[in-house]
Coordinates of C-alpha atoms and ligand atoms in Angstrom, one line a residue:
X34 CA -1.8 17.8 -20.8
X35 CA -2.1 19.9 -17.6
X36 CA 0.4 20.0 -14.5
X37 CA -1.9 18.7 -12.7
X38 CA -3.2 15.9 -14.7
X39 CA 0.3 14.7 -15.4
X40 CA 1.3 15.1 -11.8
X41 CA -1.7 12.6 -11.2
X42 CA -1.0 10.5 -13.7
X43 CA 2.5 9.9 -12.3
X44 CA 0.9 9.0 -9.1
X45 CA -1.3 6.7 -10.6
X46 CA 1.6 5.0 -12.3
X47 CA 3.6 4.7 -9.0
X48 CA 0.9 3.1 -7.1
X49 CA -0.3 0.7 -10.3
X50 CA 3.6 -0.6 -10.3
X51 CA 3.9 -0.8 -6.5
X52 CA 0.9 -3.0 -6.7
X53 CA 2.0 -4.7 -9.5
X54 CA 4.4 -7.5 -7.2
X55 CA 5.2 -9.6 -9.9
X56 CA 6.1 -7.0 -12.2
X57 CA 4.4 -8.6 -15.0
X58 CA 2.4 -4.5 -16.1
X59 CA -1.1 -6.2 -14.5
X60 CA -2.8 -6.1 -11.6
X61 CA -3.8 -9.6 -10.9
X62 CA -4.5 -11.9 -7.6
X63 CA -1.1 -13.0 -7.7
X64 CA 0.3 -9.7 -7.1
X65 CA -1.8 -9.4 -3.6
X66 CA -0.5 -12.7 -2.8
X67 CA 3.3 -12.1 -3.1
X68 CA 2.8 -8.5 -1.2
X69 CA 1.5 -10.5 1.4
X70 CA 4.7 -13.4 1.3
X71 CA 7.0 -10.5 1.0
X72 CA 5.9 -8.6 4.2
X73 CA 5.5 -11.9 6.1
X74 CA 9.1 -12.9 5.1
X75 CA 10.3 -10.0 5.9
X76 CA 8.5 -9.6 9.5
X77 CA 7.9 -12.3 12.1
X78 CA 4.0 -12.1 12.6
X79 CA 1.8 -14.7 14.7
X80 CA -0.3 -16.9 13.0
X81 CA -3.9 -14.2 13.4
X82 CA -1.7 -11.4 12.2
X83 CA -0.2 -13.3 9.3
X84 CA -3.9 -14.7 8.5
X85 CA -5.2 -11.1 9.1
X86 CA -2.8 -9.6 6.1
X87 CA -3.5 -12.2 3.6
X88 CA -6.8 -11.9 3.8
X89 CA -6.3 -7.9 3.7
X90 CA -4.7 -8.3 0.7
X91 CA -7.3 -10.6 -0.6
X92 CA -10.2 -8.1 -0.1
X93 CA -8.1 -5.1 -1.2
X94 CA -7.3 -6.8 -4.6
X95 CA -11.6 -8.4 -4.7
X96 CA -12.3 -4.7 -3.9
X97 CA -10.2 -3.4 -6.5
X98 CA -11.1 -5.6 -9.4
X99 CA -14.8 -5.0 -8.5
X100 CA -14.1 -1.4 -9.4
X101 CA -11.7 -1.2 -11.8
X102 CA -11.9 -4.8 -14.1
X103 CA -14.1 -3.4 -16.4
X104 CA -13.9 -6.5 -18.8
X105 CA -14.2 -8.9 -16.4
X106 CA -10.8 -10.8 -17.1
X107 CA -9.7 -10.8 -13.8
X108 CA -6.3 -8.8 -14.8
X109 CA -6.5 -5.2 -14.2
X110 CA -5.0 -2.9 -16.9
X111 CA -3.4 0.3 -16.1
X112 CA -5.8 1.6 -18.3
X113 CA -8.9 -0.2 -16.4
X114 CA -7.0 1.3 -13.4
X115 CA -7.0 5.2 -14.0
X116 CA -10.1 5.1 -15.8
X117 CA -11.7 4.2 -12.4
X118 CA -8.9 4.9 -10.0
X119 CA -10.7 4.1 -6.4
X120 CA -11.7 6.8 -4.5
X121 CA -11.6 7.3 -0.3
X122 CA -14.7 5.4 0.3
X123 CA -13.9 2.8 -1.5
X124 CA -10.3 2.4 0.3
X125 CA -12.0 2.6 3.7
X126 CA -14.3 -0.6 2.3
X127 CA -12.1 -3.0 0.7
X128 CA -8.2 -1.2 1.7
X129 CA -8.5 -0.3 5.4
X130 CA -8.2 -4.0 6.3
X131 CA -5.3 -4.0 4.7
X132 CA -3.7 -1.1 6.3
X133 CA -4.3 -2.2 9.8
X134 CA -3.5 -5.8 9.7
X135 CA -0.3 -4.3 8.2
X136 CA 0.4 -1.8 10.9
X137 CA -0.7 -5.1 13.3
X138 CA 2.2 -7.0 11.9
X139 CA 4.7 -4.5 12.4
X140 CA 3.6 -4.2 15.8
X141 CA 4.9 -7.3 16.9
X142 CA 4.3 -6.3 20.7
X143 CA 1.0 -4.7 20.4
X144 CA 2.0 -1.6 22.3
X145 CA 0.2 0.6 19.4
X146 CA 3.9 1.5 18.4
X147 CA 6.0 0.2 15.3
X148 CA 9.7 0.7 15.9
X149 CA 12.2 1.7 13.0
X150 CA 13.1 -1.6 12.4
X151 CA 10.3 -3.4 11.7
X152 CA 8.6 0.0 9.6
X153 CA 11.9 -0.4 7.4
X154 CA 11.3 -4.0 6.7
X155 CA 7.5 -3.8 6.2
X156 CA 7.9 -1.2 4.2
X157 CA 10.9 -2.3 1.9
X158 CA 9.5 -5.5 1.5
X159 CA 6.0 -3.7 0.1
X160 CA 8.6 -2.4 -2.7
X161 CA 9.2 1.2 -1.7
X162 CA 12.6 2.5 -2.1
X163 CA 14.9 3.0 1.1
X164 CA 15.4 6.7 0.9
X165 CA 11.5 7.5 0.9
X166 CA 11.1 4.9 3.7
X167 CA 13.7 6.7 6.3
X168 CA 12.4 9.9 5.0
X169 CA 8.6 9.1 6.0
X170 CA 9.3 7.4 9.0
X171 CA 11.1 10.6 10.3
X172 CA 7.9 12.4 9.3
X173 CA 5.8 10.1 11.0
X174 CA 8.1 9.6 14.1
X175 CA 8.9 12.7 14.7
X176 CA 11.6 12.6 18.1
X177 CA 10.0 9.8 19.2
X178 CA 12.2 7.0 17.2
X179 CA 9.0 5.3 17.0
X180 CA 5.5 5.4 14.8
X181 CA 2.0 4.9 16.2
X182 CA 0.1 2.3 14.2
X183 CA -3.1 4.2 13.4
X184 CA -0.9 7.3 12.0
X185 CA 0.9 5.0 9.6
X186 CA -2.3 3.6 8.9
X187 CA -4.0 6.7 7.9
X188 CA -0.5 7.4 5.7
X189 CA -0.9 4.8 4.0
X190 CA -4.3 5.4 3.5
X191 CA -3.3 8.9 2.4
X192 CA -0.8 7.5 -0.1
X193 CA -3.4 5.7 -1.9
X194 CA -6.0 8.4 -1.9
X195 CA -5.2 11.8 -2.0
X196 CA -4.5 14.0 -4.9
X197 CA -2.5 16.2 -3.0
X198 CA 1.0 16.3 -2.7
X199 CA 1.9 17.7 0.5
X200 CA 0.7 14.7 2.9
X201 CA 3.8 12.8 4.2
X202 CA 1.9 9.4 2.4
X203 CA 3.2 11.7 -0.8
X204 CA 6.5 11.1 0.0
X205 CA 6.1 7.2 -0.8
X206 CA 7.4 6.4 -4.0
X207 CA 8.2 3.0 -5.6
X208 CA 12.0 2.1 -6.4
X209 CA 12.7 2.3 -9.7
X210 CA 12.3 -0.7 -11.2
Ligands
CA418 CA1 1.1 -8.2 -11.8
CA419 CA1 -9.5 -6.4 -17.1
CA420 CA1 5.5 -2.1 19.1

């Protein structure tokens, strides 16, 4: 196998087992469920912000298994997964709500801005490991000790659609399990 196909491979692997909440090596509704409970426990959101990332979570998972579920079971495989990994479009459609009713929740003051705080616990809480978060919030930050909700958006859209490796949404990796 190629550099490059195993380098994607990995990637593919570490954002099937960040998805995978539960754990259990599937992608199933469940999983969008508990990301959803973990964020909210871990960050006080109102009510419209809290309703606003479950039902993210929902559409990203309905959008996913519309793609990827190829047998119709309503478990994703990693092999259904990388066989029709979603591209940019498709994130825009069914992951972008996602992304911004996150960034909403961390946002708790709607000033646009997420301080450190809250970007440590959303982002914990979604499953990645400590060092990557500090490092990518430094990125993102920069001197300002603070991250604007539409960049961290677009990271996290990066994270789940690029196949490069030098955006800071690269830096993202799960913790080891
Ligand atoms: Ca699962
Ligand atoms: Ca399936
Ligand atoms: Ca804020």
């Amino acid at each position: 196998m190629s550099m490059d196909a195993t380098s994607r491979l990995t990637r593919l692997r570490a954002r099937f087992s960040l998805l995978d909440a539960n754990g259990d090596g599937q992608l199933q509704a469940d999983d969008f469920d508990l990301l959803a409970d973990r964020v909210l426990n871990a960050v006080k959101a109102d009510p419209a912000k809290a309703h606003a990332l479950r039902e993210g979570c929902r559409a990203y998972w309905q959008g996913l298994a519309a793609d990827t579920d190829r047998d119709g079971d309503r478990v994703v495989t990693f092999e259904e997964y990388a066989a029709a990994i979603p591209d940019a479009v498709h994130f825009d459609q069914y992951g972008s709500p996602y992304a911004h009713a996150l960034a909403a929740v961390a946002d708790p003051d709607d000033d646009g801005e997420v301080e450190r705080a809250d970007f440590v616990a959303c982002m914990t809480a979604i499953g990645f490991a400590p060092p990557q978060v500090a490092q990518l919030f430094a990125e993102l930050a920069g001197d300002n000790d603070r991250v604007a909700t539409r960049d961290w958006a677009a990271a996290i859209r990066d994270y789940y659609v690029s196949a490069s490796a030098d955006i800071p949404g690269q830096l993202l990796a799960p913790r080891s399990a």
